PDB file of C-alpha atoms and ligand atoms in Angstrom:
ATOM      1  CA  MET A 239      28.778  13.328  36.458  1.00  0.00           C
ATOM      2  CA  LEU A 240      27.154  16.150  33.965  1.00  0.00           C
ATOM      3  CA  LYS A 241      29.315  19.352  33.408  1.00  0.00           C
ATOM      4  CA  ILE A 242      27.797  22.674  32.748  1.00  0.00           C
ATOM      5  CA  ALA A 243      29.683  25.609  31.122  1.00  0.00           C
ATOM      6  CA  ILE A 244      28.574  29.197  32.375  1.00  0.00           C
ATOM      7  CA  GLN A 245      30.327  32.571  31.826  1.00  0.00           C
ATOM      8  CA  ALA A 246      32.833  33.151  34.290  1.00  0.00           C
ATOM      9  CA  LYS A 247      31.965  36.722  34.479  1.00  0.00           C
ATOM     10  CA  GLY A 248      29.961  39.440  32.527  1.00  0.00           C
ATOM     11  CA  ARG A 249      26.448  39.869  31.564  1.00  0.00           C
ATOM     12  CA  LEU A 250      25.307  36.519  31.521  1.00  0.00           C
ATOM     13  CA  ASN A 251      26.917  35.032  34.740  1.00  0.00           C
ATOM     14  CA  GLU A 252      24.871  36.516  37.077  1.00  0.00           C
ATOM     15  CA  GLU A 253      21.540  35.568  35.768  1.00  0.00           C
ATOM     16  CA  SER A 254      22.820  32.067  34.773  1.00  0.00           C
ATOM     17  CA  MET A 255      23.617  31.463  38.459  1.00  0.00           C
ATOM     18  CA  SER A 256      20.472  32.852  39.748  1.00  0.00           C
ATOM     19  CA  LEU A 257      18.510  30.503  37.462  1.00  0.00           C
ATOM     20  CA  LEU A 258      20.428  27.375  38.749  1.00  0.00           C
ATOM     21  CA  ALA A 259      20.186  28.978  42.419  1.00  0.00           C
ATOM     22  CA  ASP A 260      16.250  29.133  41.950  1.00  0.00           C
ATOM     23  CA  ALA A 261      16.506  25.729  40.668  1.00  0.00           C
ATOM     24  CA  GLY A 262      18.161  24.656  44.105  1.00  0.00           C
ATOM     25  CA  ILE A 263      21.482  24.387  42.420  1.00  0.00           C
ATOM     26  CA  SER A 264      24.642  26.351  43.954  1.00  0.00           C
ATOM     27  CA  ALA A 265      28.098  26.522  43.400  1.00  0.00           C
ATOM     28  CA  ALA A 266      30.695  26.055  46.227  1.00  0.00           C
ATOM     29  CA  SER A 267      30.607  29.382  47.440  1.00  0.00           C
ATOM     30  CA  GLY A 268      32.610  32.511  46.765  1.00  0.00           C
ATOM     31  CA  SER A 269      35.892  31.137  45.214  1.00  0.00           C
ATOM     32  CA  ARG A 270      36.221  31.888  41.108  1.00  0.00           C
ATOM     33  CA  LYS A 271      37.890  28.544  40.412  1.00  0.00           C
ATOM     34  CA  LEU A 272      37.730  27.308  36.689  1.00  0.00           C
ATOM     35  CA  ILE A 273      35.707  24.493  38.033  1.00  0.00           C
ATOM     36  CA  SER A 274      33.576  23.776  40.907  1.00  0.00           C
ATOM     37  CA  LYS A 275      31.188  21.060  42.263  1.00  0.00           C
ATOM     38  CA  ALA A 276      27.795  21.908  42.293  1.00  0.00           C
ATOM     39  CA  LYS A 277      25.499  21.604  45.464  1.00  0.00           C
ATOM     40  CA  GLY A 278      21.810  20.598  45.291  1.00  0.00           C
ATOM     41  CA  PHE A 279      22.657  18.503  41.920  1.00  0.00           C
ATOM     42  CA  PRO A 280      24.989  16.034  40.789  1.00  0.00           C
ATOM     43  CA  MET A 281      26.878  18.482  38.579  1.00  0.00           C
ATOM     44  CA  GLU A 282      30.200  20.320  37.981  1.00  0.00           C
ATOM     45  CA  ILE A 283      30.266  24.014  36.741  1.00  0.00           C
ATOM     46  CA  LEU A 284      32.820  24.997  34.793  1.00  0.00           C
ATOM     47  CA  TYR A 285      33.707  28.977  34.392  1.00  0.00           C
ATOM     48  CA  LEU A 286      34.339  30.047  30.815  1.00  0.00           C
ATOM     49  CA  ARG A 287      34.436  33.216  28.607  1.00  0.00           C
ATOM     50  CA  ASP A 288      31.223  33.186  26.591  1.00  0.00           C
ATOM     51  CA  ASP A 289      33.116  32.940  23.196  1.00  0.00           C
ATOM     52  CA  ASP A 290      34.507  29.509  24.351  1.00  0.00           C
ATOM     53  CA  ILE A 291      31.235  27.998  25.676  1.00  0.00           C
ATOM     54  CA  PRO A 292      29.984  26.792  22.149  1.00  0.00           C
ATOM     55  CA  GLN A 293      33.278  25.116  21.272  1.00  0.00           C
ATOM     56  CA  ALA A 294      33.673  23.356  24.885  1.00  0.00           C
ATOM     57  CA  VAL A 295      30.117  22.002  24.508  1.00  0.00           C
ATOM     58  CA  ALA A 296      30.825  20.886  20.746  1.00  0.00           C
ATOM     59  CA  MET A 297      33.786  19.215  21.833  1.00  0.00           C
ATOM     60  CA  GLY A 298      32.068  17.352  25.098  1.00  0.00           C
ATOM     61  CA  VAL A 299      34.407  19.252  27.549  1.00  0.00           C
ATOM     62  CA  ALA A 300      31.119  20.270  28.930  1.00  0.00           C
ATOM     63  CA  ASP A 301      27.869  18.384  28.409  1.00  0.00           C
ATOM     64  CA  ILE A 302      26.042  21.512  28.365  1.00  0.00           C
ATOM     65  CA  GLY A 303      26.416  25.536  28.622  1.00  0.00           C
ATOM     66  CA  ILE A 304      24.467  28.521  29.092  1.00  0.00           C
ATOM     67  CA  VAL A 305      25.333  30.961  26.346  1.00  0.00           C
ATOM     68  CA  GLY A 306      23.759  33.860  24.140  1.00  0.00           C
ATOM     69  CA  LEU A 307      22.299  32.503  20.743  1.00  0.00           C
ATOM     70  CA  ASN A 308      24.677  35.341  19.170  1.00  0.00           C
ATOM     71  CA  GLU A 309      27.672  33.434  20.361  1.00  0.00           C
ATOM     72  CA  VAL A 310      26.133  30.149  19.218  1.00  0.00           C
ATOM     73  CA  ALA A 311      25.465  31.363  15.844  1.00  0.00           C
ATOM     74  CA  GLU A 312      28.774  33.359  15.262  1.00  0.00           C
ATOM     75  CA  LYS A 313      30.823  30.528  16.417  1.00  0.00           C
ATOM     76  CA  GLY A 314      28.996  28.004  14.331  1.00  0.00           C
ATOM     77  CA  GLU A 315      29.991  24.654  16.398  1.00  0.00           C
ATOM     78  CA  LYS A 316      27.712  22.019  16.171  1.00  0.00           C
ATOM     79  CA  VAL A 317      25.709  21.981  19.286  1.00  0.00           C
ATOM     80  CA  ASP A 318      21.902  21.270  20.152  1.00  0.00           C
ATOM     81  CA  GLU A 319      19.876  24.197  21.272  1.00  0.00           C
ATOM     82  CA  VAL A 320      18.112  22.616  24.324  1.00  0.00           C
ATOM     83  CA  MET A 321      15.882  25.388  25.613  1.00  0.00           C
ATOM     84  CA  SER A 322      15.519  29.127  25.692  1.00  0.00           C
ATOM     85  CA  LEU A 323      15.960  30.617  29.193  1.00  0.00           C
ATOM     86  CA  GLY A 324      14.200  33.802  29.259  1.00  0.00           C
ATOM     87  CA  PHE A 325      17.064  36.332  29.846  1.00  0.00           C
ATOM     88  CA  GLY A 326      20.039  38.078  28.213  1.00  0.00           C
ATOM     89  CA  ALA A 327      17.901  39.398  25.568  1.00  0.00           C
ATOM     90  CA  CYS A 328      19.787  41.382  22.980  1.00  0.00           C
ATOM     91  CA  ARG A 329      19.600  42.064  19.151  1.00  0.00           C
ATOM     92  CA  ILE A 330      22.513  42.615  16.717  1.00  0.00           C
ATOM     93  CA  SER A 331      21.840  45.678  14.447  1.00  0.00           C
ATOM     94  CA  ILE A 332      23.664  47.788  11.619  1.00  0.00           C
ATOM     95  CA  ALA A 333      23.929  51.249  12.997  1.00  0.00           C
ATOM     96  CA  VAL A 334      25.052  54.320  11.147  1.00  0.00           C
ATOM     97  CA  PRO A 335      26.162  57.708  12.155  1.00  0.00           C
ATOM     98  CA  ARG A 336      23.110  59.671  13.028  1.00  0.00           C
ATOM     99  CA  GLU A 337      23.342  62.243  10.243  1.00  0.00           C
ATOM    100  CA  THR A 338      23.919  59.863   7.174  1.00  0.00           C
ATOM    101  CA  GLU A 339      21.306  59.671   4.712  1.00  0.00           C
ATOM    102  CA  TYR A 340      20.441  55.892   4.924  1.00  0.00           C
ATOM    103  CA  THR A 341      17.714  54.808   2.436  1.00  0.00           C
ATOM    104  CA  ASP A 342      17.920  50.960   2.974  1.00  0.00           C
ATOM    105  CA  ALA A 343      20.315  48.322   3.047  1.00  0.00           C
ATOM    106  CA  THR A 344      21.405  48.641  -0.431  1.00  0.00           C
ATOM    107  CA  TRP A 345      23.184  51.661   1.230  1.00  0.00           C
ATOM    108  CA  LEU A 346      25.682  49.136   2.463  1.00  0.00           C
ATOM    109  CA  ASN A 347      27.078  48.306  -0.673  1.00  0.00           C
ATOM    110  CA  GLY A 348      30.633  49.116  -1.102  1.00  0.00           C
ATOM    111  CA  ARG A 349      30.884  50.304   2.820  1.00  0.00           C
ATOM    112  CA  ARG A 350      32.959  49.280   5.331  1.00  0.00           C
ATOM    113  CA  VAL A 351      31.320  47.874   8.410  1.00  0.00           C
ATOM    114  CA  ALA A 352      32.962  47.210  11.758  1.00  0.00           C
ATOM    115  CA  THR A 353      31.896  43.999  14.271  1.00  0.00           C
ATOM    116  CA  SER A 354      32.815  41.400  16.355  1.00  0.00           C
ATOM    117  CA  TYR A 355      30.229  39.250  14.591  1.00  0.00           C
ATOM    118  CA  PRO A 356      31.739  38.698  11.191  1.00  0.00           C
ATOM    119  CA  HIS A 357      29.983  35.454  10.386  1.00  0.00           C
ATOM    120  CA  ILE A 358      26.574  36.700  11.364  1.00  0.00           C
ATOM    121  CA  LEU A 359      27.108  39.533   9.274  1.00  0.00           C
ATOM    122  CA  ALA A 360      28.452  37.785   6.167  1.00  0.00           C
ATOM    123  CA  LYS A 361      25.301  35.368   6.393  1.00  0.00           C
ATOM    124  CA  TYR A 362      23.331  38.653   6.495  1.00  0.00           C
ATOM    125  CA  PHE A 363      25.221  40.259   3.522  1.00  0.00           C
ATOM    126  CA  ALA A 364      24.841  37.053   1.432  1.00  0.00           C
ATOM    127  CA  ASP A 365      21.207  36.590   2.131  1.00  0.00           C
ATOM    128  CA  ASN A 366      20.605  39.979   1.053  1.00  0.00           C
ATOM    129  CA  ASN A 367      23.057  40.302  -1.923  1.00  0.00           C
ATOM    130  CA  ILE A 368      25.033  43.139  -0.415  1.00  0.00           C
ATOM    131  CA  SER A 369      28.734  43.314  -1.281  1.00  0.00           C
ATOM    132  CA  ALA A 370      30.265  45.281   1.767  1.00  0.00           C
ATOM    133  CA  GLU A 371      33.641  44.949   3.659  1.00  0.00           C
ATOM    134  CA  ILE A 372      33.557  43.483   7.201  1.00  0.00           C
ATOM    135  CA  HIS A 373      36.116  44.926   9.605  1.00  0.00           C
ATOM    136  CA  GLU A 374      36.617  42.199  12.303  1.00  0.00           C
ATOM    137  CA  ILE A 375      37.443  44.092  15.576  1.00  0.00           C
ATOM    138  CA  ALA A 376      37.516  42.606  19.154  1.00  0.00           C
ATOM    139  CA  GLY A 377      35.791  45.650  21.477  1.00  0.00           C
ATOM    140  CA  SER A 378      34.621  49.199  21.267  1.00  0.00           C
ATOM    141  CA  VAL A 379      32.996  48.586  18.095  1.00  0.00           C
ATOM    142  CA  GLU A 380      30.864  51.640  18.462  1.00  0.00           C
ATOM    143  CA  ILE A 381      33.542  54.024  18.257  1.00  0.00           C
ATOM    144  CA  ALA A 382      34.797  52.671  14.644  1.00  0.00           C
ATOM    145  CA  PRO A 383      32.854  55.480  12.704  1.00  0.00           C
ATOM    146  CA  THR A 384      33.943  58.350  14.663  1.00  0.00           C
ATOM    147  CA  VAL A 385      37.556  57.349  14.260  1.00  0.00           C
ATOM    148  CA  GLY A 386      37.303  56.665  10.614  1.00  0.00           C
ATOM    149  CA  MET A 387      37.713  53.083  11.048  1.00  0.00           C
ATOM    150  CA  ALA A 388      34.345  52.181   9.083  1.00  0.00           C
ATOM    151  CA  ASP A 389      30.993  53.586   7.737  1.00  0.00           C
ATOM    152  CA  ALA A 390      28.881  51.545   9.817  1.00  0.00           C
ATOM    153  CA  ILE A 391      28.893  49.005  12.751  1.00  0.00           C
ATOM    154  CA  PHE A 392      27.087  45.739  13.140  1.00  0.00           C
ATOM    155  CA  ASP A 393      26.883  45.590  17.032  1.00  0.00           C
ATOM    156  CA  ILE A 394      24.832  44.341  20.049  1.00  0.00           C
ATOM    157  CA  VAL A 395      21.799  46.604  20.881  1.00  0.00           C
ATOM    158  CA  SER A 396      19.585  46.140  23.939  1.00  0.00           C
ATOM    159  CA  SER A 397      18.261  49.476  24.972  1.00  0.00           C
ATOM    160  CA  GLY A 398      20.136  51.535  22.492  1.00  0.00           C
ATOM    161  CA  GLY A 399      21.445  53.877  24.927  1.00  0.00           C
ATOM    162  CA  THR A 400      25.244  53.316  23.722  1.00  0.00           C
ATOM    163  CA  LEU A 401      24.437  53.859  20.124  1.00  0.00           C
ATOM    164  CA  ILE A 402      22.875  57.223  20.898  1.00  0.00           C
ATOM    165  CA  GLN A 403      25.989  58.299  23.147  1.00  0.00           C
ATOM    166  CA  ASN A 404      28.146  57.501  20.326  1.00  0.00           C
ATOM    167  CA  GLY A 405      25.986  59.599  17.717  1.00  0.00           C
ATOM    168  CA  LEU A 406      24.800  56.366  16.071  1.00  0.00           C
ATOM    169  CA  ARG A 407      21.508  55.630  14.625  1.00  0.00           C
ATOM    170  CA  GLU A 408      20.166  51.574  14.497  1.00  0.00           C
ATOM    171  CA  VAL A 409      18.882  50.959  10.952  1.00  0.00           C
ATOM    172  CA  GLU A 410      18.634  47.370  10.670  1.00  0.00           C
ATOM    173  CA  GLN A 411      17.780  44.744  13.147  1.00  0.00           C
ATOM    174  CA  VAL A 412      19.491  41.538  11.878  1.00  0.00           C
ATOM    175  CA  PHE A 413      19.514  38.856  14.806  1.00  0.00           C
ATOM    176  CA  PHE A 414      17.606  38.407  17.894  1.00  0.00           C
ATOM    177  CA  SER A 415      19.330  36.687  20.695  1.00  0.00           C
ATOM    178  CA  GLU A 416      18.478  35.321  24.282  1.00  0.00           C
ATOM    179  CA  ALA A 417      20.474  33.127  26.607  1.00  0.00           C
ATOM    180  CA  VAL A 418      20.130  29.543  25.906  1.00  0.00           C
ATOM    181  CA  LEU A 419      21.099  26.048  27.110  1.00  0.00           C
ATOM    182  CA  ILE A 420      22.832  24.099  24.656  1.00  0.00           C
ATOM    183  CA  ALA A 421      24.080  20.492  24.855  1.00  0.00           C
ATOM    184  CA  THR A 422      26.946  18.249  23.203  1.00  0.00           C
ATOM    185  CA  PRO A 423      25.179  16.398  20.182  1.00  0.00           C
ATOM    186  CA  SER A 424      24.774  12.604  20.654  1.00  0.00           C
ATOM    187  CA  LEU A 425      25.429  12.090  24.490  1.00  0.00           C
ATOM    188  CA  PRO A 426      24.708   9.143  26.148  1.00  0.00           C
ATOM    189  CA  ASP A 427      21.602   8.109  27.527  1.00  0.00           C
ATOM    190  CA  GLU A 428      22.504   8.465  31.250  1.00  0.00           C
ATOM    191  CA  LYS A 429      23.743  11.903  30.501  1.00  0.00           C
ATOM    192  CA  LEU A 430      20.514  12.598  28.679  1.00  0.00           C
ATOM    193  CA  ALA A 431      18.408  11.420  31.660  1.00  0.00           C
ATOM    194  CA  GLU A 432      20.360  13.666  33.597  1.00  0.00           C
ATOM    195  CA  ILE A 433      19.856  16.894  31.405  1.00  0.00           C
ATOM    196  CA  ASP A 434      15.964  15.967  31.442  1.00  0.00           C
ATOM    197  CA  LYS A 435      16.194  16.241  35.177  1.00  0.00           C
ATOM    198  CA  LEU A 436      17.694  19.546  35.050  1.00  0.00           C
ATOM    199  CA  LYS A 437      15.382  20.812  32.308  1.00  0.00           C
ATOM    200  CA  PHE A 438      12.453  19.777  34.305  1.00  0.00           C
ATOM    201  CA  ARG A 439      13.612  21.942  37.110  1.00  0.00           C
ATOM    202  CA  LEU A 440      14.608  24.969  34.703  1.00  0.00           C
ATOM    203  CA  ARG A 441      11.294  24.611  33.158  1.00  0.00           C
ATOM    204  CA  SER A 442       9.401  24.883  36.589  1.00  0.00           C
ATOM    205  CA  ILE A 443      11.153  27.789  37.367  1.00  0.00           C
ATOM    206  CA  LEU A 444      10.838  29.729  34.090  1.00  0.00           C
ATOM    207  CA  ASP A 445       7.006  29.225  33.952  1.00  0.00           C
ATOM    208  CA  SER A 446       6.717  30.318  37.755  1.00  0.00           C
ATOM    209  CA  ARG A 447       8.885  33.628  36.735  1.00  0.00           C
ATOM    210  CA  ASP A 448       6.164  34.821  34.368  1.00  0.00           C
ATOM    211  CA  MET A 449       3.129  34.102  36.870  1.00  0.00           C
ATOM    212  CA  LYS A 450       1.693  35.437  39.773  1.00  0.00           C
ATOM    213  CA  TYR A 451      -0.537  34.225  42.375  1.00  0.00           C
ATOM    214  CA  VAL A 452      -3.521  36.351  43.105  1.00  0.00           C
ATOM    215  CA  LEU A 453      -5.959  35.795  46.015  1.00  0.00           C
ATOM    216  CA  MET A 454      -8.835  38.203  46.407  1.00  0.00           C
ATOM    217  CA  ASN A 455     -12.242  38.357  48.421  1.00  0.00           C
ATOM    218  CA  LEU A 456     -15.112  38.506  45.973  1.00  0.00           C
ATOM    219  CA  PRO A 457     -19.183  38.550  46.681  1.00  0.00           C
ATOM    220  CA  ARG A 458     -20.466  34.808  45.789  1.00  0.00           C
ATOM    221  CA  THR A 459     -22.981  36.903  43.104  1.00  0.00           C
ATOM    222  CA  ALA A 460     -19.582  37.697  41.198  1.00  0.00           C
ATOM    223  CA  VAL A 461     -18.106  34.500  40.777  1.00  0.00           C
ATOM    224  CA  ASP A 462     -19.388  33.177  37.286  1.00  0.00           C
ATOM    225  CA  GLU A 463     -18.335  36.713  36.008  1.00  0.00           C
ATOM    226  CA  ALA A 464     -14.856  36.215  37.690  1.00  0.00           C
ATOM    227  CA  VAL A 465     -14.631  32.655  36.160  1.00  0.00           C
ATOM    228  CA  LYS A 466     -15.099  34.071  32.545  1.00  0.00           C
ATOM    229  CA  ILE A 467     -12.388  36.761  33.356  1.00  0.00           C
ATOM    230  CA  LEU A 468      -9.995  34.300  34.619  1.00  0.00           C
ATOM    231  CA  PRO A 469      -9.201  30.953  32.871  1.00  0.00           C
ATOM    232  CA  GLY A 470      -6.794  29.813  35.392  1.00  0.00           C
ATOM    233  CA  MET A 471      -4.451  26.522  34.897  1.00  0.00           C
ATOM    234  CA  LYS A 472      -7.589  24.414  35.499  1.00  0.00           C
ATOM    235  CA  SER A 473     -10.123  26.835  37.145  1.00  0.00           C
ATOM    236  CA  PRO A 474      -9.969  29.322  39.967  1.00  0.00           C
ATOM    237  CA  THR A 475      -9.925  27.716  43.237  1.00  0.00           C
ATOM    238  CA  LEU A 476     -12.802  29.121  45.685  1.00  0.00           C
ATOM    239  CA  LEU A 477     -12.893  28.876  49.354  1.00  0.00           C
ATOM    240  CA  PRO A 478     -15.620  29.813  51.599  1.00  0.00           C
ATOM    241  CA  LEU A 479     -15.439  32.617  54.080  1.00  0.00           C
ATOM    242  CA  THR A 480     -17.154  33.129  57.099  1.00  0.00           C
ATOM    243  CA  GLN A 481     -19.300  35.694  55.599  1.00  0.00           C
ATOM    244  CA  PRO A 482     -21.627  33.503  53.831  1.00  0.00           C
ATOM    245  CA  ASP A 483     -21.939  35.744  50.670  1.00  0.00           C
ATOM    246  CA  TRP A 484     -18.319  36.223  50.077  1.00  0.00           C
ATOM    247  CA  CYS A 485     -15.575  33.884  49.170  1.00  0.00           C
ATOM    248  CA  SER A 486     -12.136  33.965  48.464  1.00  0.00           C
ATOM    249  CA  LEU A 487     -10.851  33.157  44.885  1.00  0.00           C
ATOM    250  CA  HIS A 488      -7.179  32.195  44.188  1.00  0.00           C
ATOM    251  CA  VAL A 489      -5.930  32.070  40.651  1.00  0.00           C
ATOM    252  CA  VAL A 490      -2.374  31.975  38.842  1.00  0.00           C
ATOM    253  CA  ILE A 491      -2.257  35.054  36.222  1.00  0.00           C
ATOM    254  CA  PRO A 492       0.461  35.453  33.454  1.00  0.00           C
ATOM    255  CA  GLU A 493       2.403  38.874  34.495  1.00  0.00           C
ATOM    256  CA  SER A 494       1.614  40.173  31.276  1.00  0.00           C
ATOM    257  CA  GLU A 495      -2.203  40.219  31.877  1.00  0.00           C
ATOM    258  CA  LEU A 496      -1.989  40.735  35.603  1.00  0.00           C
ATOM    259  CA  TRP A 497      -3.087  44.641  35.633  1.00  0.00           C
ATOM    260  CA  GLU A 498      -5.691  43.992  33.051  1.00  0.00           C
ATOM    261  CA  LYS A 499      -7.358  41.356  34.927  1.00  0.00           C
ATOM    262  CA  ILE A 500      -7.166  43.237  38.352  1.00  0.00           C
ATOM    263  CA  GLU A 501      -9.104  46.318  36.755  1.00  0.00           C
ATOM    264  CA  LEU A 502     -11.799  43.930  35.448  1.00  0.00           C
ATOM    265  CA  LEU A 503     -11.983  42.055  38.855  1.00  0.00           C
ATOM    266  CA  LYS A 504     -12.360  45.260  40.670  1.00  0.00           C
ATOM    267  CA  ASN A 505     -14.961  46.392  38.544  1.00  0.00           C
ATOM    268  CA  ILE A 506     -16.922  43.309  39.269  1.00  0.00           C
ATOM    269  CA  GLY A 507     -16.557  43.947  43.123  1.00  0.00           C
ATOM    270  CA  ALA A 508     -13.270  42.104  44.146  1.00  0.00           C
ATOM    271  CA  GLU A 509     -11.633  43.448  47.141  1.00  0.00           C
ATOM    272  CA  ASP A 510      -8.483  42.956  49.300  1.00  0.00           C
ATOM    273  CA  ILE A 511      -6.420  41.416  46.477  1.00  0.00           C
ATOM    274  CA  LEU A 512      -3.299  39.949  47.229  1.00  0.00           C
ATOM    275  CA  ILE A 513      -0.393  39.568  44.500  1.00  0.00           C
ATOM    276  CA  LEU A 514       2.421  36.610  45.491  1.00  0.00           C
ATOM    277  CA  ASN A 515       5.438  35.587  43.396  1.00  0.00           C
ATOM    278  CA  LEU A 516       5.384  32.070  42.781  1.00  0.00           C
ATOM    279  CA  GLU A 517       8.430  29.598  43.462  1.00  0.00           C
ATOM    280  CA  ASN A 518       7.656  26.974  41.165  1.00  0.00           C
ATOM    281  CA  ILE A 519       5.347  25.381  38.934  1.00  0.00           C
ATOM    282  CA  ILE A 520       5.282  21.695  38.492  1.00  0.00           C
ATOM    283  CA  ARG A 521       2.884  20.568  35.633  1.00  0.00           C
TER     284      ARG A 521
HETATM  285  P1  ATP B 876      33.155  37.179  27.792  1.00  0.00           P
HETATM  286  O1  ATP B 876      34.549  37.865  28.848  1.00  0.00           O
HETATM  287  O2  ATP B 876      32.804  36.209  28.760  1.00  0.00           O
HETATM  288  O3  ATP B 876      33.873  36.981  26.602  1.00  0.00           O
HETATM  289  P2  ATP B 876      31.731  39.440  26.703  1.00  0.00           P
HETATM  290  O4  ATP B 876      32.445  40.722  27.341  1.00  0.00           O
HETATM  291  O5  ATP B 876      32.043  38.806  25.481  1.00  0.00           O
HETATM  292  O6  ATP B 876      32.272  38.321  27.941  1.00  0.00           O
HETATM  293  P3  ATP B 876      29.246  40.673  27.896  1.00  0.00           P
HETATM  294  O7  ATP B 876      29.137  41.882  27.461  1.00  0.00           O
HETATM  295  O8  ATP B 876      29.194  39.851  29.297  1.00  0.00           O
HETATM  296  O9  ATP B 876      30.080  39.384  26.875  1.00  0.00           O
HETATM  297  O10 ATP B 876      27.913  39.786  27.256  1.00  0.00           O
HETATM  298  C1  ATP B 876      27.478  38.274  27.317  1.00  0.00           C
HETATM  299  C2  ATP B 876      26.388  38.340  26.520  1.00  0.00           C
HETATM  300  O11 ATP B 876      25.235  38.997  27.109  1.00  0.00           O
HETATM  301  C3  ATP B 876      26.237  38.644  25.102  1.00  0.00           C
HETATM  302  O12 ATP B 876      26.945  37.771  24.325  1.00  0.00           O
HETATM  303  C4  ATP B 876      24.848  38.794  24.740  1.00  0.00           C
HETATM  304  O13 ATP B 876      24.169  37.349  24.282  1.00  0.00           O
HETATM  305  C5  ATP B 876      24.289  38.937  26.066  1.00  0.00           C
HETATM  306  N1  ATP B 876      23.833  40.417  26.183  1.00  0.00           N
HETATM  307  C6  ATP B 876      22.332  41.110  26.278  1.00  0.00           C
HETATM  308  N2  ATP B 876      22.418  42.192  26.319  1.00  0.00           N
HETATM  309  C7  ATP B 876      23.570  42.751  25.941  1.00  0.00           C
HETATM  310  C8  ATP B 876      24.181  44.033  25.845  1.00  0.00           C
HETATM  311  N3  ATP B 876      23.515  45.010  25.923  1.00  0.00           N
HETATM  312  N4  ATP B 876      25.315  44.145  25.338  1.00  0.00           N
HETATM  313  C9  ATP B 876      26.214  42.884  25.462  1.00  0.00           C
HETATM  314  N5  ATP B 876      25.747  41.508  25.325  1.00  0.00           N
HETATM  315  C10 ATP B 876      24.388  41.578  25.756  1.00  0.00           C
HETATM  316 MG1   MG B 877      32.621  37.154  24.638  1.00  0.00          MG
END
């Protein structure tokens, strides 16, 4: 049976669980055991620290895992990256005390940089011919400059709020991360077939998360114009209404384009526009 490793608690736990839940897979409720049998898919769920997931998957303790690309890159374990999961986005950046007169990356030469990501940082230094000292610390990296432990830090940034609170300024964005599904390399065919089934479910959830189902009433005379505005998956669906010169138009629109398209549709006479969430898209 397939084993999946997910973060036991922390930033990725909740979204990993809710992605699985949306795909119809839930864990035996409540208890925080190390391992539990999933409902809705033949699979066991292993709860680990995110640092341990790349190794667990590389060793085959778990066949697959959900973890940040940052941990995959830092640990350097041999795993296959199967698919991006669209959550847990963050970057790892160099930040310096706000008042520092930072010019460019050459400023880093001869400085001390505190981080929990020494391997990713060492690679960045090597790629950019920088010779600087790497101070590995496990947590609270952002206070290192204040307490005199380092001249700069290399740490995870998402909104940047924590940096500002600590009087720091982001100067180089080095590594971009999001949660990914990883797998043990060279798994036997029957495991790969099970992973394909899971991927299929996850893909349909991820596709539908970015999309909205939109219904509207439209004057018949505006249909050609609407079709030009709205290239749907095949084409928009048209249904007749009891009023002969009106119809109902249904279409799936990417969330990023939603409001721009709604504006255009209103301009050509669309009324009573309903916007619905999609649960699944099976292509
Ligand atoms: P664990 O106890 O499992 O080792 P952790 O404390 O190392 O947990 P979390 O802070 O829960 O890790 O973060 C887990 C992952 O979430 C990170 O490795 C990263 O991929 C992602 N992430 C997204 N945004 C952020 C953020 N703002 N700060 C930290 N991690 C983030
Ligand atoms: Mg960790």
